Short mmCIF file of C-alpha atoms in Angstrom, two decimals:
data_model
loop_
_atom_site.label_atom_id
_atom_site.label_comp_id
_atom_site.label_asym_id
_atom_site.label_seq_id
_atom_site.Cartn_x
_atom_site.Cartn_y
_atom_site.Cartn_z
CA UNK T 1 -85.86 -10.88 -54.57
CA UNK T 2 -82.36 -10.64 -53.46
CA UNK T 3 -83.56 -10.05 -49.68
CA UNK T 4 -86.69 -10.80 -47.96
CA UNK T 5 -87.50 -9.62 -44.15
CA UNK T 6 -90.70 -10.85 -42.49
CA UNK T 7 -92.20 -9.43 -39.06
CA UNK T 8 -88.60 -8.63 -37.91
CA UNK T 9 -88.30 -7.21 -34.81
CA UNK T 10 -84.81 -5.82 -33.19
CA UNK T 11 -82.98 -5.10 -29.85
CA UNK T 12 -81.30 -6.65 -27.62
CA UNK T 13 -82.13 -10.11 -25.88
CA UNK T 14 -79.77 -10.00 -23.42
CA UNK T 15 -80.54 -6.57 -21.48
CA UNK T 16 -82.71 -7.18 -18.00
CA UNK T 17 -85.77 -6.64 -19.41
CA UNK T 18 -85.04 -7.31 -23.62
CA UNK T 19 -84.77 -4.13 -25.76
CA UNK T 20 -87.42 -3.97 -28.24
CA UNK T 21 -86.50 -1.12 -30.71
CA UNK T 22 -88.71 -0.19 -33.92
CA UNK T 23 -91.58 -1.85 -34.83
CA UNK T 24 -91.72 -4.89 -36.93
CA UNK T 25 -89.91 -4.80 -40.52
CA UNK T 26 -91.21 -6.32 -43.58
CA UNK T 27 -89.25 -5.42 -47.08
CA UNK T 28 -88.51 -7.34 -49.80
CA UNK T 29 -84.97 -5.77 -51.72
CA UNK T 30 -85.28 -6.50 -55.60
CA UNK T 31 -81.79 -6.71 -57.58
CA UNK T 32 -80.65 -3.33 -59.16
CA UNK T 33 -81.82 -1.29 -56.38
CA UNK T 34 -80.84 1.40 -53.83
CA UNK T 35 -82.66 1.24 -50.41
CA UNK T 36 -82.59 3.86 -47.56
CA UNK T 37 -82.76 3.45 -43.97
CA UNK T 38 -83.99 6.34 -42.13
CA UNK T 39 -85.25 7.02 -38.90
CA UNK T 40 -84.20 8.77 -35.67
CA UNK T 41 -81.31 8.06 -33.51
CA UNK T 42 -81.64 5.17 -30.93
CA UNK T 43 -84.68 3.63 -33.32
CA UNK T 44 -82.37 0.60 -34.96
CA UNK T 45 -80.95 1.75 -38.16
CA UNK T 46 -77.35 0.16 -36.96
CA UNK T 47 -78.36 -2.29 -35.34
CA UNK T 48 -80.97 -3.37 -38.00
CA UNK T 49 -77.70 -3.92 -40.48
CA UNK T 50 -76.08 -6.07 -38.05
CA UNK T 51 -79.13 -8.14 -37.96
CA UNK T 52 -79.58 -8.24 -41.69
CA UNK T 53 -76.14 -9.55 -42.04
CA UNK T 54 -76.53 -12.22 -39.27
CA UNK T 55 -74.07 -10.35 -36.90
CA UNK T 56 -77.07 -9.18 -34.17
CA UNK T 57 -79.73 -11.74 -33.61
CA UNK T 58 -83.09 -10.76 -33.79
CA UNK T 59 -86.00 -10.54 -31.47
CA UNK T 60 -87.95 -12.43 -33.51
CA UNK T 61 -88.85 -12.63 -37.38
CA UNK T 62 -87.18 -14.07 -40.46
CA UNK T 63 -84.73 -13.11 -43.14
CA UNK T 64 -84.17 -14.92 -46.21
CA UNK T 65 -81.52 -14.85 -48.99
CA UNK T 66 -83.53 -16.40 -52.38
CA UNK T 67 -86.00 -18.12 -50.07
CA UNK T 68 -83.54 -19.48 -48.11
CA UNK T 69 -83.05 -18.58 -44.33
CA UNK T 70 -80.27 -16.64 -43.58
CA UNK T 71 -79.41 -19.39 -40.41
CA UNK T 72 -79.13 -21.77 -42.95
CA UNK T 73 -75.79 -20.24 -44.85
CA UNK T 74 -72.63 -20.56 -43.49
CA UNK T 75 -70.08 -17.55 -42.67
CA UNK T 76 -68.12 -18.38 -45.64
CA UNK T 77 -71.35 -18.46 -47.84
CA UNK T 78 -72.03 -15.24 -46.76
CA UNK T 79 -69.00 -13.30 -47.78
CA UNK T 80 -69.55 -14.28 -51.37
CA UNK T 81 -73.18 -12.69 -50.85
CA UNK T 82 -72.72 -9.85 -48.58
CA UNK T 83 -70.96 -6.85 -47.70
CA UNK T 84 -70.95 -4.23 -45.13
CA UNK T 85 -69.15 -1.31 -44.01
CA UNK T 86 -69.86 0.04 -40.51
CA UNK T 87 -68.56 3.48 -39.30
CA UNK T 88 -65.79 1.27 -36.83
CA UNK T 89 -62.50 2.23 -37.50
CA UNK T 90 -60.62 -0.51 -39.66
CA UNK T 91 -58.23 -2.52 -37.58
CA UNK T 92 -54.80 -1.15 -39.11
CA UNK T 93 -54.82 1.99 -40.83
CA UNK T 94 -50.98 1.24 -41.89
CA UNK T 95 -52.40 -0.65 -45.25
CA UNK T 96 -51.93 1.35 -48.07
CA UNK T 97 -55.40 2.22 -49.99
CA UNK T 98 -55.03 -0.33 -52.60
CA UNK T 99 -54.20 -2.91 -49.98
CA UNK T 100 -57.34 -1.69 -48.01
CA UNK T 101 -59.57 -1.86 -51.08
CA UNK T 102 -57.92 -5.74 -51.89
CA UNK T 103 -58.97 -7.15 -48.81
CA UNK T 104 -62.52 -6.89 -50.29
CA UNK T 105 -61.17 -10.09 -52.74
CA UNK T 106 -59.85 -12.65 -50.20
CA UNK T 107 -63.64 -14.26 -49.80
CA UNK T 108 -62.35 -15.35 -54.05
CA UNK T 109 -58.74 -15.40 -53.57
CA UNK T 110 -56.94 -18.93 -53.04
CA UNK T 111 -55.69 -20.81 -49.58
CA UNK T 112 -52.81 -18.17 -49.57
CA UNK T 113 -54.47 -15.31 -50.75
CA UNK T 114 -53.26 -14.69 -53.97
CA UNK T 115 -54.79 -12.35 -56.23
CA UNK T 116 -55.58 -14.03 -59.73
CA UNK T 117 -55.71 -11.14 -63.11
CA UNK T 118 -59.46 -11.14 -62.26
CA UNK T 119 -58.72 -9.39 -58.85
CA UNK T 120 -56.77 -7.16 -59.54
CA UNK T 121 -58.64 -5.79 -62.36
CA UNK T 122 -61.62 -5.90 -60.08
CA UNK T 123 -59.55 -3.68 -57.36
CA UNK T 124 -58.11 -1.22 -60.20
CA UNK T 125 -61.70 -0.67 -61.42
CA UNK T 126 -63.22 0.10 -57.66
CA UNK T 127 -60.11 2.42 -57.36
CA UNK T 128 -61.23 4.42 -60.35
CA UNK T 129 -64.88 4.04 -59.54
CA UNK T 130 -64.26 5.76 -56.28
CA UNK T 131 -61.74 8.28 -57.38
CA UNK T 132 -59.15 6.66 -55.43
CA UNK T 133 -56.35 6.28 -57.96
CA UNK T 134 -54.68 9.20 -57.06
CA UNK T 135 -54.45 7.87 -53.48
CA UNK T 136 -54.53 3.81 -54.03
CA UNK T 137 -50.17 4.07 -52.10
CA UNK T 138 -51.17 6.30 -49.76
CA UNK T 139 -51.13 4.83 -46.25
CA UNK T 140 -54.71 4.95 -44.69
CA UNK T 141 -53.51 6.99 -41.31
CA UNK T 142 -52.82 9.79 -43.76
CA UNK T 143 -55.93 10.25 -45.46
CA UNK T 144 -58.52 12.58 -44.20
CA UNK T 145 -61.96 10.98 -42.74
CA UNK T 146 -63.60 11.69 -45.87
CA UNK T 147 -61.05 9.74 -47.63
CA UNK T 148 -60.78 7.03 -45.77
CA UNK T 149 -64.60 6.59 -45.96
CA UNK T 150 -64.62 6.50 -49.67
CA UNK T 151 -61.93 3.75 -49.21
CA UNK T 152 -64.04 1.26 -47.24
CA UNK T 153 -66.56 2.03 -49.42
CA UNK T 154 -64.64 0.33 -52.43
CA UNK T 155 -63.00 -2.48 -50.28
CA UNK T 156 -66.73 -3.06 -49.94
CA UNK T 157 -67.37 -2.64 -53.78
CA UNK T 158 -64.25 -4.81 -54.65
CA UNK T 159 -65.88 -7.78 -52.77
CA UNK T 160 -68.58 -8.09 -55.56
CA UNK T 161 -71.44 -8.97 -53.29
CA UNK T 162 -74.95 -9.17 -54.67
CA UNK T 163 -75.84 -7.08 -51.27
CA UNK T 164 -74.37 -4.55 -49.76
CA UNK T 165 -74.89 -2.87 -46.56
CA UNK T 166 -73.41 0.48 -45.77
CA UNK T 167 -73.97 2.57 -42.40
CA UNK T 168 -74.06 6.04 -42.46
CA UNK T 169 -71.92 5.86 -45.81
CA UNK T 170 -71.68 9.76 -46.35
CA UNK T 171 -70.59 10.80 -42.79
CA UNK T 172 -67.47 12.96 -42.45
CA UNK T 173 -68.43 14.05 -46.41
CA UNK T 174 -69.00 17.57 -47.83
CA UNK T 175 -72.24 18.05 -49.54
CA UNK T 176 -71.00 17.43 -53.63
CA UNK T 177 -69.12 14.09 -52.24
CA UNK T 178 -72.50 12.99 -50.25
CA UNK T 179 -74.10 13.22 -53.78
CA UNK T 180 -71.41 11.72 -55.31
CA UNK T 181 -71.15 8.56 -53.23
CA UNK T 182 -74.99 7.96 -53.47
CA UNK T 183 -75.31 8.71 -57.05
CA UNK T 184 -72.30 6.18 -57.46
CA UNK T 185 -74.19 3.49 -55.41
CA UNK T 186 -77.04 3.87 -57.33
CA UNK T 187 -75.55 3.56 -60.83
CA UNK T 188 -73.49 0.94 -59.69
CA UNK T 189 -76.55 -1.26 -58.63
CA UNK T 190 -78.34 -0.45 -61.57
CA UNK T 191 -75.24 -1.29 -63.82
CA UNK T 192 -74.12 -4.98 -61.58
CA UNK T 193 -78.18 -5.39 -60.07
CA UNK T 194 -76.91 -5.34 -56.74
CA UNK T 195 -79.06 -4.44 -54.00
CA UNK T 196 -77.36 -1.76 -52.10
CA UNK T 197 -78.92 -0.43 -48.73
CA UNK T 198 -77.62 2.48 -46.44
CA UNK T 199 -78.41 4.19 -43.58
CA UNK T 200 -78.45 7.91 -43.22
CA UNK T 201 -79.39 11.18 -41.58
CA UNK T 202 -79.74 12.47 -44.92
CA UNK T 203 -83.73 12.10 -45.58
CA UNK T 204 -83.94 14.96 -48.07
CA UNK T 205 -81.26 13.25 -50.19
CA UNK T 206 -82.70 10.01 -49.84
CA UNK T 207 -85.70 11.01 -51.30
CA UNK T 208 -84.19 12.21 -53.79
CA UNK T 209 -81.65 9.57 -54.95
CA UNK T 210 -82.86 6.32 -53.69
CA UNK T 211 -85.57 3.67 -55.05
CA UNK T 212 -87.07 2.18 -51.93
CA UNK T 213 -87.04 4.14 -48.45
CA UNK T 214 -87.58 2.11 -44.85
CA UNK T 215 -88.51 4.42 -42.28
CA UNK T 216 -88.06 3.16 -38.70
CA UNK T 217 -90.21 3.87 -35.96
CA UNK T 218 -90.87 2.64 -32.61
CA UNK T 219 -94.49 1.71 -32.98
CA UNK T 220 -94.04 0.66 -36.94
CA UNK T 221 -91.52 0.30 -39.95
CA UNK T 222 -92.64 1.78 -42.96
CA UNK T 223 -91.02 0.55 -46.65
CA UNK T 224 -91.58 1.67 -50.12
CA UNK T 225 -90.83 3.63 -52.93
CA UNK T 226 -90.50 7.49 -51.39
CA UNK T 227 -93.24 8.55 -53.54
CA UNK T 228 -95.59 6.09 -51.83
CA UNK T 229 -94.06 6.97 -47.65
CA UNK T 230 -94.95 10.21 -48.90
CA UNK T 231 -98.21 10.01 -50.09
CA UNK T 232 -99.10 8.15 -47.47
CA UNK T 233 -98.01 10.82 -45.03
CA UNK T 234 -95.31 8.63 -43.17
CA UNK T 235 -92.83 11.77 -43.09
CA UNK T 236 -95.63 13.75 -41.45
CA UNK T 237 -94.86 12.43 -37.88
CA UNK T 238 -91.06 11.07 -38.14
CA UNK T 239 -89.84 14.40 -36.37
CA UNK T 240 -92.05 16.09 -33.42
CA UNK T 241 -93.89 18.78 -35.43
CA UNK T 242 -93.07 21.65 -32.82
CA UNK T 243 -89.58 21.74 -34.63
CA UNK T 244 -89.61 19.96 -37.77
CA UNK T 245 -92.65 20.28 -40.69
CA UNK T 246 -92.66 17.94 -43.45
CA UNK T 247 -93.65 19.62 -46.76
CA UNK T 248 -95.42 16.82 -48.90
CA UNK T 249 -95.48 19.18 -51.73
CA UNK T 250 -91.88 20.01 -52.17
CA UNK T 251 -90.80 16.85 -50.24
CA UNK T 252 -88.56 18.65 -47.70
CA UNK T 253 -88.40 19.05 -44.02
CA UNK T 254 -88.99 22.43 -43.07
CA UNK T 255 -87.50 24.40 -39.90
CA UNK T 256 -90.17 25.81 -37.50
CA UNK T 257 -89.05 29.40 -36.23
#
């Protein structure tokens, strides 16, 4: 397994009395798969990356990298193993898009960050992965939001991480570049066996498109393939059913009128 959580718990320590948020998390995140975070706003999904990436402790619980604890592997380790993109703004949007996109090889690049043939064949393939080519000189204050999403995206891509972590990867997208980026994930961690988990607001494409599905509640996490949350009627009560009716037979939300 490339990732293994056991009886994690999230929030935040410091607050007068702690923050608890969902309920306890246990997944294990196989190679070659893409995973799902769903859940509804204020339940963790952001702040469970941040945790999974060791940059929000945890409550309580353990994560493990190949059996080994996450504590246990330095900084530097870690940008060899994972990646994230968050929905921040990047510090300086005055880098051009293929200067954006390289930063994703200094955790391989040399003492004064030189890129090697391997790099920059590695950048020119995210660029063309992401349909970026036709933008890789453009300065990144001029693209549009969409755009500029797609290009974190790949600086996370071009750091060849065996995990990746993306937040709300499809915000600011239309509906054909949603389904684009996700279907791109998930041939791209089928094709490298990466393990590639986002969060998202978009359940009905999850459950379409992904392999594994966590659901976070406050009382319980849920994980498995979306076949198996739905069978098991874990969609049923992740809305209040006054608005919002899951359909376990079509495997869509419905709209009460």
């Amino acid at each position: 397994m490339a990732l293994e959580v056991r009886n994690l718990r999230i929030g935040f320590a410091e607050s007068n009395p702690p923050i608890s948020l969902s309920g306890p998390v246990d997944l294990k995140l196989p190679p070659g798969t893409l995973t799902a975070i769903v859940g509804v706003n204020g339940v963790g999904k952001t702040t469970l990356l941040r945790t999974l990436c060791g940059l929000h402790p945890p409550l309580s619980g353990d994560i493990f990298w190949k059996g080994l604890s996450l504590d246990a592997i330095p900084g530097s380790r870690r940008a060899s193993l994972l990646s994230i993109v968050l929905t921040e703004p990047p510090a300086s949007r005055n880098l051009t898009v293929a200067e954006m996109v390289g930063l994703g090889r200094h955790p391989y690049t040399n003492w004064a960050g030189r890129f090697s043939e391997e790099d920059r064949r590695q950048v020119a393939e995210v660029l063309r992965r992401m349909d970026l080519e036709t933008l890789a000189h453009r300065a990144c204050h001029t693209l549009s939001d969409g755009q500029l999403q797609r290009a974190l995206i790949a600086r996370a891509l071009a750091q060849d991480t065996p995990l990746m972590l993306l937040d709300e990867p499809t915000t600011h997208l239309d509906l054909y570049h949603k389904v684009k980026i996700l279907k791109t994930l998930g041939q791209i961690a089928r094709d490298t066996s990466k393990a590639v988990v986002f969060t998202t607001h978009e359940i009905g494409l999850a459950l379409q498109l992904c392999d594994l599905m966590l659901i976070l509640k406050e009382e319980q996490a849920r994980f498995g393939a979306p076949c198996e949350l739905i069978e098991a009627g874990d969609f049923n009560t992740l809305f209040p059913e006054d608005a919002i009716r899951f359909d376990s037979k079509t495997g869509t939300f419905r709209v009460r009128k």
